[in-house]
Amino acid sequence: MSDGKEMRRPGGRSARVRAAVHQATLELLEERRWEEISIPLVAERAGVHQATLYRRWGTMPALLDDVVDEWSSTTAALPDTGTLRGDLEVYAAAVAAPLQDSLVPLILRAVVLEIRPGEPRTPSRAFRERERQLQAMLDRARDRGEQVPTLAELLEVVVAPLYFYALFSVPLPAADAGRLVDRLLGLVGQKA
Amino acid sequence: MSDGKEMRRPGGRSARVRAAVHQATLELLEERRWEEISIPLVAERAGVHQATLYRRWGTMPALLDDVVDEWSSTTAALPDTGTLRGDLEVYAAAVAAPLQDSLVPLILRAVVLEIRPGEPRTPSRAFRERERQLQAMLDRARDRGEQVPTLAELLEVVVAPLYFYALFSVPLPAADAGRLVDRLLGLVGQKA
């Protein structure tokens, strides 16, 4: 804010730069091999000075972290519909739906790419945050008196297949995501 | 074979070079960020001339392809025990067990890294080959008169969680992999 060039609506400008840089990063992740993507290339695509990117993010891995954070906290925010089935169906459809335009595979690739060498046994930060959100979804349902599966069951029966199809195969049609929810709720005796 | 320098046991030397280069690649995948790994670095670690690597593999992505191929066809070959439960338990334990020394996460990272930009809707070559092998396992069981799940059920209930834990979380203990097999066979009414 002390920088004269950024005096006019610094928050707005900052947010616009971040959005442009994130969009450019996702586009390049879709078009190019990871080893070809660099700060200068992202800067060019986003129409932002390289120096701004180096000052704000420093490295491509740090920029990827920020893209994944933003996605986890906004686009992929978990629903609160009033029933566990409703929450799960909205969540599963949301993960499956953007697959049509490849955002989820790109984010998952970014999470895989940001795995820290030398820390192979540590769950990624993005994964731990998502676990925390899913546990909160289950806790709300239990507090309402619903029969709920364990977090491990939710991860294995619903989340893992969605991510698996996104990463290794063709995306699962959103309509099929409901089948995974039925399978999970069948484990705890909830009727379909 | 017409090359005088490789006249003595050319197959043996070739196989030794390939093994050394694959091992060096896997070590570097574990230690370094992907963008730091290069043909010269692999050559140095493997104790092989750079020129040999460039001539034989050309690029890092081509070398990664070869590492994944080798792993799929040997280390991760599917069992044929005489029952579907036996096949699945050996397979699940084999995928989970090497997690202890990080080979599976490294291979999965390599598969993710080799995904071809511009072909986001195409299952990876390694994935299609693994699907073919798993379908053959199910076909053998059906030919013996066993009740078998569909390939989609096998992928969703057993394979996806194993890969999910390997990529995003801490590895699943091999003993827990049997729980996934029980869940799958429960779907088709096989007793545990």
mmCIF file of C-alpha atoms in Angstrom:
data_model
loop_
_atom_site.group_PDB
_atom_site.id
_atom_site.type_symbol
_atom_site.label_atom_id
_atom_site.label_comp_id
_atom_site.label_asym_id
_atom_site.label_seq_id
_atom_site.Cartn_x
_atom_site.Cartn_y
_atom_site.Cartn_z
ATOM 1 C CA MET A 1 0.000 0.000 0.000
ATOM 2 C CA SER A 2 3.016 2.249 0.429
ATOM 3 C CA ASP A 3 3.865 1.538 -3.199
ATOM 4 C CA GLY A 4 2.450 4.439 -5.237
ATOM 5 C CA LYS A 5 1.811 2.250 -8.255
ATOM 6 C CA GLU A 6 -0.533 0.040 -6.240
ATOM 7 C CA MET A 7 -2.331 2.765 -4.255
ATOM 8 C CA ARG A 8 -5.557 2.505 -6.259
ATOM 9 C CA ARG A 9 -7.595 -0.457 -4.953
ATOM 10 C CA PRO A 10 -4.575 -2.548 -3.994
ATOM 11 C CA GLY A 11 -6.759 -5.439 -2.791
ATOM 12 C CA GLY A 12 -8.688 -5.499 -6.039
ATOM 13 C CA ARG A 13 -5.564 -5.369 -8.144
ATOM 14 C CA SER A 14 -3.883 -8.013 -6.015
ATOM 15 C CA ALA A 15 -6.888 -10.314 -6.332
ATOM 16 C CA ARG A 16 -7.042 -9.797 -10.088
ATOM 17 C CA VAL A 17 -3.347 -10.605 -10.477
ATOM 18 C CA ARG A 18 -3.766 -13.748 -8.397
ATOM 19 C CA ALA A 19 -6.774 -14.894 -10.431
ATOM 20 C CA ALA A 20 -4.968 -14.245 -13.737
ATOM 21 C CA VAL A 21 -1.847 -16.095 -12.565
ATOM 22 C CA HIS A 22 -3.858 -19.064 -11.272
ATOM 23 C CA GLN A 23 -5.818 -19.294 -14.522
ATOM 24 C CA ALA A 24 -2.605 -19.116 -16.561
ATOM 25 C CA THR A 25 -1.042 -21.857 -14.404
ATOM 26 C CA LEU A 26 -4.026 -24.186 -14.907
ATOM 27 C CA GLU A 27 -4.065 -23.557 -18.657
ATOM 28 C CA LEU A 28 -0.360 -24.348 -18.929
ATOM 29 C CA LEU A 29 -0.753 -27.482 -16.778
ATOM 30 C CA GLU A 30 -3.320 -28.680 -19.289
ATOM 31 C CA GLU A 31 -1.269 -27.813 -22.381
ATOM 32 C CA ARG A 32 2.315 -28.590 -21.458
ATOM 33 C CA ARG A 33 4.478 -31.060 -19.663
ATOM 34 C CA TRP A 34 5.265 -29.977 -16.130
ATOM 35 C CA GLU A 35 8.987 -29.597 -16.820
ATOM 36 C CA GLU A 36 8.229 -27.004 -19.499
ATOM 37 C CA ILE A 37 6.262 -24.709 -17.170
ATOM 38 C CA SER A 38 8.195 -21.834 -15.600
ATOM 39 C CA ILE A 39 7.551 -18.531 -13.855
ATOM 40 C CA PRO A 40 8.410 -16.563 -17.044
ATOM 41 C CA LEU A 41 5.968 -18.672 -19.077
ATOM 42 C CA VAL A 42 3.163 -18.181 -16.530
ATOM 43 C CA ALA A 43 3.914 -14.443 -16.388
ATOM 44 C CA GLU A 44 3.675 -14.161 -20.158
ATOM 45 C CA ARG A 45 0.383 -16.062 -20.313
ATOM 46 C CA ALA A 46 -1.122 -14.070 -17.425
ATOM 47 C CA GLY A 47 0.055 -10.717 -18.776
ATOM 48 C CA VAL A 48 1.823 -9.969 -15.480
ATOM 49 C CA HIS A 49 5.437 -8.878 -14.936
ATOM 50 C CA GLN A 50 7.797 -11.738 -14.072
ATOM 51 C CA ALA A 51 9.112 -9.689 -11.145
ATOM 52 C CA THR A 52 5.625 -9.636 -9.615
ATOM 53 C CA LEU A 53 5.446 -13.431 -9.727
ATOM 54 C CA TYR A 54 8.933 -13.915 -8.312
ATOM 55 C CA ARG A 55 8.189 -11.440 -5.479
ATOM 56 C CA ARG A 56 4.816 -12.941 -4.605
ATOM 57 C CA TRP A 57 5.347 -16.686 -5.129
ATOM 58 C CA GLY A 58 9.087 -17.154 -5.603
ATOM 59 C CA THR A 59 8.984 -20.591 -7.260
ATOM 60 C CA MET A 60 6.637 -22.749 -9.330
ATOM 61 C CA PRO A 61 6.081 -25.201 -6.449
ATOM 62 C CA ALA A 62 5.018 -22.305 -4.186
ATOM 63 C CA LEU A 63 2.685 -21.057 -6.915
ATOM 64 C CA LEU A 64 1.200 -24.553 -7.271
ATOM 65 C CA ASP A 65 0.620 -24.676 -3.497
ATOM 66 C CA ASP A 66 -1.333 -21.437 -3.759
ATOM 67 C CA VAL A 67 -3.435 -22.688 -6.683
ATOM 68 C CA VAL A 68 -4.352 -25.841 -4.740
ATOM 69 C CA ASP A 69 -5.144 -23.825 -1.590
ATOM 70 C CA GLU A 70 -7.448 -21.469 -3.461
ATOM 71 C CA TRP A 71 -9.228 -24.366 -5.138
ATOM 72 C CA SER A 72 -9.681 -26.318 -1.891
ATOM 73 C CA SER A 73 -11.130 -23.358 -0.006
ATOM 74 C CA THR A 74 -13.499 -22.021 -2.674
ATOM 75 C CA THR A 75 -14.374 -24.113 -5.735
ATOM 76 C CA ALA A 76 -14.255 -27.355 -3.783
ATOM 77 C CA ALA A 77 -15.812 -26.101 -0.541
ATOM 78 C CA LEU A 78 -17.944 -28.808 1.060
ATOM 79 C CA PRO A 79 -21.750 -28.496 1.142
ATOM 80 C CA ASP A 80 -24.022 -28.469 4.227
ATOM 81 C CA THR A 81 -27.433 -29.617 2.978
ATOM 82 C CA GLY A 82 -28.926 -30.981 6.202
ATOM 83 C CA THR A 83 -28.464 -34.704 5.482
ATOM 84 C CA LEU A 84 -25.352 -36.817 4.988
ATOM 85 C CA ARG A 85 -26.743 -38.221 1.745
ATOM 86 C CA GLY A 86 -27.378 -34.723 0.446
ATOM 87 C CA ASP A 87 -23.901 -33.554 1.432
ATOM 88 C CA LEU A 88 -22.268 -36.573 -0.182
ATOM 89 C CA GLU A 89 -24.259 -36.348 -3.394
ATOM 90 C CA VAL A 90 -23.480 -32.650 -3.856
ATOM 91 C CA TYR A 91 -19.818 -33.242 -3.009
ATOM 92 C CA ALA A 92 -19.454 -36.252 -5.333
ATOM 93 C CA ALA A 93 -21.201 -34.487 -8.207
ATOM 94 C CA ALA A 94 -19.022 -31.407 -7.663
ATOM 95 C CA VAL A 95 -15.826 -33.446 -7.827
ATOM 96 C CA ALA A 96 -17.063 -35.375 -10.867
ATOM 97 C CA ALA A 97 -18.642 -32.440 -12.715
ATOM 98 C CA PRO A 98 -15.596 -30.202 -13.210
ATOM 99 C CA LEU A 99 -13.861 -33.262 -14.626
ATOM 100 C CA GLN A 100 -15.686 -32.396 -17.804
ATOM 101 C CA ASP A 101 -13.414 -29.381 -18.158
ATOM 102 C CA SER A 102 -10.365 -31.067 -16.611
ATOM 103 C CA LEU A 103 -9.946 -28.822 -13.552
ATOM 104 C CA VAL A 104 -9.956 -31.662 -11.021
ATOM 105 C CA PRO A 105 -7.318 -33.727 -12.861
ATOM 106 C CA LEU A 106 -5.131 -30.637 -13.116
ATOM 107 C CA ILE A 107 -5.480 -29.879 -9.406
ATOM 108 C CA LEU A 108 -4.784 -33.502 -8.490
ATOM 109 C CA ARG A 109 -1.694 -33.468 -10.727
ATOM 110 C CA ALA A 110 -0.589 -30.290 -8.948
ATOM 111 C CA VAL A 111 -1.046 -31.989 -5.550
ATOM 112 C CA VAL A 112 1.010 -34.952 -6.731
ATOM 113 C CA LEU A 113 3.675 -32.653 -8.152
ATOM 114 C CA GLU A 114 3.956 -30.695 -4.920
ATOM 115 C CA ILE A 115 4.677 -33.824 -2.862
ATOM 116 C CA ARG A 116 7.859 -33.079 -0.988
ATOM 117 C CA PRO A 117 10.743 -35.394 -1.774
ATOM 118 C CA GLY A 118 12.291 -36.623 1.445
ATOM 119 C CA GLU A 119 8.876 -36.630 3.139
ATOM 120 C CA PRO A 120 7.311 -39.643 1.417
ATOM 121 C CA ARG A 121 5.406 -40.753 4.528
ATOM 122 C CA THR A 122 3.702 -37.411 5.178
ATOM 123 C CA PRO A 123 0.209 -36.812 3.816
ATOM 124 C CA SER A 124 0.174 -33.729 1.620
ATOM 125 C CA ARG A 125 -1.080 -30.514 3.211
ATOM 126 C CA ALA A 126 -3.982 -30.302 0.764
ATOM 127 C CA PHE A 127 -4.972 -33.862 1.643
ATOM 128 C CA ARG A 128 -4.965 -33.194 5.396
ATOM 129 C CA GLU A 129 -7.162 -30.128 4.932
ATOM 130 C CA ARG A 130 -9.637 -32.092 2.834
ATOM 131 C CA GLU A 131 -9.692 -34.851 5.491
ATOM 132 C CA ARG A 132 -10.497 -32.257 8.144
ATOM 133 C CA GLN A 133 -13.434 -30.916 6.092
ATOM 134 C CA LEU A 134 -14.840 -34.397 5.421
ATOM 135 C CA GLN A 135 -14.593 -35.328 9.118
ATOM 136 C CA ALA A 136 -16.567 -32.159 9.956
ATOM 137 C CA MET A 137 -19.255 -33.271 7.468
ATOM 138 C CA LEU A 138 -19.496 -36.652 9.232
ATOM 139 C CA ASP A 139 -19.549 -35.007 12.686
ATOM 140 C CA ARG A 140 -22.475 -32.778 11.712
ATOM 141 C CA ALA A 141 -24.427 -35.816 10.503
ATOM 142 C CA ARG A 142 -23.709 -37.780 13.693
ATOM 143 C CA ASP A 143 -24.791 -34.771 15.783
ATOM 144 C CA ARG A 144 -28.122 -34.880 13.926
ATOM 145 C CA GLY A 145 -28.479 -38.531 14.963
ATOM 146 C CA GLU A 146 -27.657 -40.088 11.584
ATOM 147 C CA GLN A 147 -25.798 -43.388 11.158
ATOM 148 C CA VAL A 148 -22.455 -42.376 9.694
ATOM 149 C CA PRO A 149 -19.535 -44.264 8.138
ATOM 150 C CA THR A 150 -15.987 -43.764 9.357
ATOM 151 C CA LEU A 151 -13.722 -41.235 7.660
ATOM 152 C CA ALA A 152 -11.667 -44.149 6.268
ATOM 153 C CA GLU A 153 -14.808 -45.654 4.707
ATOM 154 C CA LEU A 154 -15.764 -42.303 3.163
ATOM 155 C CA LEU A 155 -12.260 -41.851 1.743
ATOM 156 C CA GLU A 156 -12.043 -45.405 0.390
ATOM 157 C CA VAL A 157 -15.545 -45.835 -1.023
ATOM 158 C CA VAL A 158 -16.306 -42.375 -2.440
ATOM 159 C CA VAL A 159 -13.269 -40.081 -2.561
ATOM 160 C CA ALA A 160 -10.658 -42.566 -3.782
ATOM 161 C CA PRO A 161 -12.633 -43.754 -6.849
ATOM 162 C CA LEU A 162 -13.453 -40.177 -7.868
ATOM 163 C CA TYR A 163 -9.785 -39.182 -7.719
ATOM 164 C CA PHE A 164 -8.686 -42.463 -9.297
ATOM 165 C CA TYR A 165 -10.860 -41.975 -12.377
ATOM 166 C CA ALA A 166 -9.747 -38.342 -12.603
ATOM 167 C CA LEU A 167 -6.044 -39.190 -12.512
ATOM 168 C CA PHE A 168 -5.661 -42.466 -14.340
ATOM 169 C CA SER A 169 -8.673 -42.965 -16.546
ATOM 170 C CA VAL A 170 -11.475 -41.073 -18.170
ATOM 171 C CA PRO A 171 -13.553 -38.919 -15.798
ATOM 172 C CA LEU A 172 -16.521 -40.592 -14.110
ATOM 173 C CA PRO A 173 -19.815 -39.147 -15.408
ATOM 174 C CA ALA A 174 -21.383 -37.033 -12.659
ATOM 175 C CA ALA A 175 -24.497 -39.227 -12.710
ATOM 176 C CA ASP A 176 -22.385 -42.271 -11.780
ATOM 177 C CA ALA A 177 -20.963 -40.549 -8.711
ATOM 178 C CA GLY A 178 -24.275 -41.244 -6.928
ATOM 179 C CA ARG A 179 -23.535 -44.966 -7.227
ATOM 180 C CA LEU A 180 -20.479 -44.468 -4.972
ATOM 181 C CA VAL A 181 -22.611 -42.622 -2.396
ATOM 182 C CA ASP A 182 -25.165 -45.476 -2.415
ATOM 183 C CA ARG A 183 -22.373 -47.980 -1.828
ATOM 184 C CA LEU A 184 -21.032 -46.009 1.147
ATOM 185 C CA LEU A 185 -24.405 -45.490 2.807
ATOM 186 C CA GLY A 186 -25.179 -49.179 2.241
ATOM 187 C CA LEU A 187 -22.247 -49.957 4.549
ATOM 188 C CA VAL A 188 -23.979 -48.202 7.471
ATOM 189 C CA GLY A 189 -27.458 -49.433 6.614
ATOM 190 C CA GLN A 190 -28.911 -46.171 5.283
ATOM 191 C CA LYS A 191 -31.609 -46.791 2.658
ATOM 192 C CA ALA A 192 -30.997 -45.488 -0.891
ATOM 193 C CA MET B 1 26.019 -56.345 -32.006
ATOM 194 C CA SER B 2 28.042 -54.922 -34.875
ATOM 195 C CA ASP B 3 29.502 -52.437 -32.389
ATOM 196 C CA GLY B 4 32.852 -53.858 -31.291
ATOM 197 C CA LYS B 5 32.630 -52.271 -27.843
ATOM 198 C CA GLU B 6 29.419 -54.172 -27.066
ATOM 199 C CA MET B 7 30.369 -57.528 -28.642
ATOM 200 C CA ARG B 8 30.891 -59.252 -25.313
ATOM 201 C CA ARG B 9 27.486 -60.292 -23.907
ATOM 202 C CA PRO B 10 25.608 -57.360 -25.404
ATOM 203 C CA GLY B 11 22.271 -58.507 -23.941
ATOM 204 C CA GLY B 12 23.730 -58.769 -20.469
ATOM 205 C CA ARG B 13 25.376 -55.383 -20.649
ATOM 206 C CA SER B 14 22.250 -53.807 -22.071
ATOM 207 C CA ALA B 15 20.114 -55.282 -19.299
ATOM 208 C CA ARG B 16 22.580 -54.118 -16.646
ATOM 209 C CA VAL B 17 22.584 -50.579 -18.036
ATOM 210 C CA ARG B 18 18.790 -50.545 -18.089
ATOM 211 C CA ALA B 19 18.561 -51.782 -14.498
ATOM 212 C CA ALA B 20 21.111 -49.217 -13.293
ATOM 213 C CA VAL B 21 19.353 -46.372 -15.100
ATOM 214 C CA HIS B 22 15.916 -47.410 -13.784
ATOM 215 C CA GLN B 23 17.238 -47.662 -10.243
ATOM 216 C CA ALA B 24 18.901 -44.246 -10.528
ATOM 217 C CA THR B 25 15.654 -42.745 -11.859
ATOM 218 C CA LEU B 26 13.624 -44.136 -8.957
ATOM 219 C CA GLU B 27 16.166 -42.910 -6.411
ATOM 220 C CA LEU B 28 16.126 -39.415 -7.893
ATOM 221 C CA LEU B 29 12.298 -39.392 -8.017
ATOM 222 C CA GLU B 30 12.344 -40.063 -4.291
ATOM 223 C CA GLU B 31 14.996 -37.450 -3.469
ATOM 224 C CA ARG B 32 14.296 -34.553 -5.780
ATOM 225 C CA ARG B 33 11.547 -32.515 -7.289
ATOM 226 C CA TRP B 34 10.645 -33.682 -10.757
ATOM 227 C CA GLU B 35 11.799 -30.459 -12.396
ATOM 228 C CA GLU B 36 15.317 -31.028 -11.038
ATOM 229 C CA ILE B 37 15.713 -34.466 -12.632
ATOM 230 C CA SER B 38 17.505 -34.597 -15.982
ATOM 231 C CA ILE B 39 19.232 -37.092 -18.248
ATOM 232 C CA PRO B 40 22.708 -35.883 -17.138
ATOM 233 C CA LEU B 41 21.739 -36.292 -13.467
ATOM 234 C CA VAL B 42 20.403 -39.834 -14.035
ATOM 235 C CA ALA B 43 23.533 -40.706 -16.038
ATOM 236 C CA GLU B 44 25.792 -39.521 -13.224
ATOM 237 C CA ARG B 45 23.851 -41.464 -10.570
ATOM 238 C CA ALA B 46 23.752 -44.623 -12.694
ATOM 239 C CA GLY B 47 27.422 -44.417 -13.672
ATOM 240 C CA VAL B 48 26.495 -44.544 -17.367
ATOM 241 C CA HIS B 49 27.567 -42.176 -20.147
ATOM 242 C CA GLN B 50 25.022 -39.447 -20.927
ATOM 243 C CA ALA B 51 25.335 -40.311 -24.621
ATOM 244 C CA THR B 52 24.085 -43.833 -23.893
ATOM 245 C CA LEU B 53 20.973 -42.464 -22.203
ATOM 246 C CA TYR B 54 20.248 -39.954 -24.947
ATOM 247 C CA ARG B 55 20.668 -42.654 -27.616
ATOM 248 C CA ARG B 56 18.514 -45.221 -25.851
ATOM 249 C CA TRP B 57 15.748 -43.121 -24.239
ATOM 250 C CA GLY B 58 16.108 -39.650 -25.727
ATOM 251 C CA THR B 59 14.121 -37.739 -23.079
ATOM 252 C CA MET B 60 13.162 -38.030 -19.414
ATOM 253 C CA PRO B 61 9.471 -38.694 -20.252
ATOM 254 C CA ALA B 62 10.522 -41.585 -22.531
ATOM 255 C CA LEU B 63 12.738 -42.925 -19.746
ATOM 256 C CA LEU B 64 9.836 -42.668 -17.276
ATOM 257 C CA ASP B 65 7.617 -44.597 -19.711
ATOM 258 C CA ASP B 66 10.193 -47.373 -19.770
ATOM 259 C CA VAL B 67 10.470 -47.473 -15.961
ATOM 260 C CA VAL B 68 6.688 -47.787 -15.638
ATOM 261 C CA ASP B 69 6.549 -50.485 -18.355
ATOM 262 C CA GLU B 70 9.221 -52.549 -16.663
ATOM 263 C CA TRP B 71 7.521 -52.255 -13.291
ATOM 264 C CA SER B 72 4.059 -53.179 -14.667
ATOM 265 C CA SER B 73 5.310 -56.272 -16.455
ATOM 266 C CA THR B 74 7.568 -57.693 -13.731
ATOM 267 C CA THR B 75 7.388 -56.388 -10.161
ATOM 268 C CA ALA B 76 3.641 -55.811 -10.357
ATOM 269 C CA ALA B 77 2.731 -58.905 -12.401
ATOM 270 C CA LEU B 78 -0.654 -60.257 -11.323
ATOM 271 C CA PRO B 79 -0.905 -63.569 -9.433
ATOM 272 C CA ASP B 80 -2.845 -66.692 -10.471
ATOM 273 C CA THR B 81 -3.530 -68.571 -7.228
ATOM 274 C CA GLY B 82 -6.609 -70.591 -8.247
ATOM 275 C CA THR B 83 -9.249 -68.472 -6.471
ATOM 276 C CA LEU B 84 -10.360 -64.891 -6.955
ATOM 277 C CA ARG B 85 -9.934 -64.184 -3.246
ATOM 278 C CA GLY B 86 -6.393 -65.534 -3.345
ATOM 279 C CA ASP B 87 -5.536 -63.502 -6.441
ATOM 280 C CA LEU B 88 -6.965 -60.335 -4.938
ATOM 281 C CA GLU B 89 -5.280 -60.779 -1.566
ATOM 282 C CA VAL B 90 -1.867 -61.367 -3.126
ATOM 283 C CA TYR B 91 -2.365 -58.444 -5.504
ATOM 284 C CA ALA B 92 -3.557 -56.054 -2.794
ATOM 285 C CA ALA B 93 -0.747 -57.024 -0.433
ATOM 286 C CA ALA B 94 1.784 -56.623 -3.257
ATOM 287 C CA VAL B 95 0.569 -53.125 -4.057
ATOM 288 C CA ALA B 96 0.469 -52.176 -0.380
ATOM 289 C CA ALA B 97 3.709 -53.878 0.691
ATOM 290 C CA PRO B 98 6.224 -52.040 -1.490
ATOM 291 C CA LEU B 99 4.663 -48.834 -0.184
ATOM 292 C CA GLN B 100 6.889 -49.402 2.803
ATOM 293 C CA ASP B 101 9.860 -48.571 0.607
ATOM 294 C CA SER B 102 7.999 -46.013 -1.523
ATOM 295 C CA LEU B 103 8.253 -47.773 -4.890
ATOM 296 C CA VAL B 104 4.528 -47.709 -5.629
ATOM 297 C CA PRO B 105 4.125 -43.983 -4.867
ATOM 298 C CA LEU B 106 7.112 -43.258 -7.097
ATOM 299 C CA ILE B 107 5.693 -45.311 -9.949
ATOM 300 C CA LEU B 108 2.281 -43.697 -9.551
ATOM 301 C CA ARG B 109 3.899 -40.265 -9.582
ATOM 302 C CA ALA B 110 5.717 -41.264 -12.758
ATOM 303 C CA VAL B 111 2.411 -42.347 -14.356
ATOM 304 C CA VAL B 112 0.834 -39.029 -13.389
ATOM 305 C CA LEU B 113 3.849 -37.124 -14.687
ATOM 306 C CA GLU B 114 3.772 -38.915 -18.029
ATOM 307 C CA ILE B 115 0.136 -37.971 -18.683
ATOM 308 C CA ARG B 116 0.115 -36.381 -22.102
ATOM 309 C CA PRO B 117 -1.001 -32.766 -22.148
ATOM 310 C CA GLY B 118 -3.574 -32.283 -24.865
ATOM 311 C CA GLU B 119 -4.940 -35.789 -24.254
ATOM 312 C CA PRO B 120 -6.723 -35.228 -20.919
ATOM 313 C CA ARG B 121 -9.583 -37.640 -21.781
ATOM 314 C CA THR B 122 -7.363 -40.594 -22.670
ATOM 315 C CA PRO B 123 -6.576 -43.205 -20.008
ATOM 316 C CA SER B 124 -2.827 -43.543 -19.604
ATOM 317 C CA ARG B 125 -1.148 -46.455 -21.401
ATOM 318 C CA ALA B 126 -0.015 -47.959 -18.089
ATOM 319 C CA PHE B 127 -3.583 -47.764 -16.767
ATOM 320 C CA ARG B 128 -5.057 -49.525 -19.806
ATOM 321 C CA GLU B 129 -2.529 -52.343 -19.513
ATOM 322 C CA ARG B 130 -3.333 -52.808 -15.811
ATOM 323 C CA GLU B 131 -7.078 -52.854 -16.640
ATOM 324 C CA ARG B 132 -6.464 -55.582 -19.211
ATOM 325 C CA GLN B 133 -4.590 -57.706 -16.633
ATOM 326 C CA LEU B 134 -7.291 -57.267 -13.979
ATOM 327 C CA GLN B 135 -10.040 -58.188 -16.454
ATOM 328 C CA ALA B 136 -8.103 -61.393 -17.275
ATOM 329 C CA MET B 137 -8.009 -62.192 -13.521
ATOM 330 C CA LEU B 138 -11.799 -61.804 -13.325
ATOM 331 C CA ASP B 139 -12.327 -63.868 -16.507
ATOM 332 C CA ARG B 140 -10.291 -66.762 -15.082
ATOM 333 C CA ALA B 141 -12.412 -66.730 -11.917
ATOM 334 C CA ARG B 142 -15.684 -66.653 -13.864
ATOM 335 C CA ASP B 143 -14.462 -69.560 -16.026
ATOM 336 C CA ARG B 144 -13.944 -71.528 -12.799
ATOM 337 C CA GLY B 145 -17.583 -70.834 -11.905
ATOM 338 C CA GLU B 146 -16.941 -68.184 -9.234
ATOM 339 C CA GLN B 147 -19.223 -65.211 -8.610
ATOM 340 C CA VAL B 148 -17.173 -62.224 -9.753
ATOM 341 C CA PRO B 149 -17.546 -58.460 -9.451
ATOM 342 C CA THR B 150 -17.355 -56.203 -12.482
ATOM 343 C CA LEU B 151 -14.059 -54.608 -13.484
ATOM 344 C CA ALA B 152 -15.473 -51.225 -12.404
ATOM 345 C CA GLU B 153 -16.255 -52.628 -8.931
ATOM 346 C CA LEU B 154 -12.746 -54.075 -8.623
ATOM 347 C CA LEU B 155 -11.182 -50.773 -9.667
ATOM 348 C CA GLU B 156 -13.373 -48.684 -7.365
ATOM 349 C CA VAL B 157 -13.385 -50.847 -4.242
ATOM 350 C CA VAL B 158 -9.834 -52.249 -4.179
ATOM 351 C CA VAL B 159 -7.486 -50.555 -6.666
ATOM 352 C CA ALA B 160 -8.576 -46.940 -6.187
ATOM 353 C CA PRO B 161 -8.143 -46.888 -2.378
ATOM 354 C CA LEU B 162 -4.708 -48.545 -2.619
ATOM 355 C CA TYR B 163 -3.517 -45.939 -5.130
ATOM 356 C CA PHE B 164 -5.256 -43.124 -3.243
ATOM 357 C CA TYR B 165 -3.433 -43.888 0.005
ATOM 358 C CA ALA B 166 -0.158 -44.275 -1.886
ATOM 359 C CA LEU B 167 -0.464 -40.919 -3.642
ATOM 360 C CA PHE B 168 -2.148 -38.597 -1.189
ATOM 361 C CA SER B 169 -1.727 -40.018 2.277
ATOM 362 C CA VAL B 170 0.384 -42.408 4.238
ATOM 363 C CA PRO B 171 0.634 -45.919 2.767
ATOM 364 C CA LEU B 172 -2.044 -48.406 3.817
ATOM 365 C CA PRO B 173 -0.548 -51.173 5.986
ATOM 366 C CA ALA B 174 -0.472 -54.390 3.960
ATOM 367 C CA ALA B 175 -2.645 -56.111 6.571
ATOM 368 C CA ASP B 176 -5.415 -53.564 5.963
ATOM 369 C CA ALA B 177 -5.474 -54.285 2.230
ATOM 370 C CA GLY B 178 -7.419 -57.474 3.001
ATOM 371 C CA ARG B 179 -10.259 -55.325 4.319
ATOM 372 C CA LEU B 180 -10.693 -53.881 0.799
ATOM 373 C CA VAL B 181 -10.826 -57.403 -0.680
ATOM 374 C CA ASP B 182 -13.489 -58.409 1.881
ATOM 375 C CA ARG B 183 -15.558 -55.364 0.933
ATOM 376 C CA LEU B 184 -15.369 -56.210 -2.786
ATOM 377 C CA LEU B 185 -16.259 -59.879 -2.372
ATOM 378 C CA GLY B 186 -19.100 -58.860 -0.050
ATOM 379 C CA LEU B 187 -20.654 -57.067 -3.037
ATOM 380 C CA VAL B 188 -20.990 -60.357 -4.941
ATOM 381 C CA GLY B 189 -21.966 -62.431 -1.928
ATOM 382 C CA GLN B 190 -18.697 -64.352 -1.451
ATOM 383 C CA LYS B 191 -18.117 -65.303 2.181
ATOM 384 C CA ALA B 192 -15.020 -63.898 3.961
#
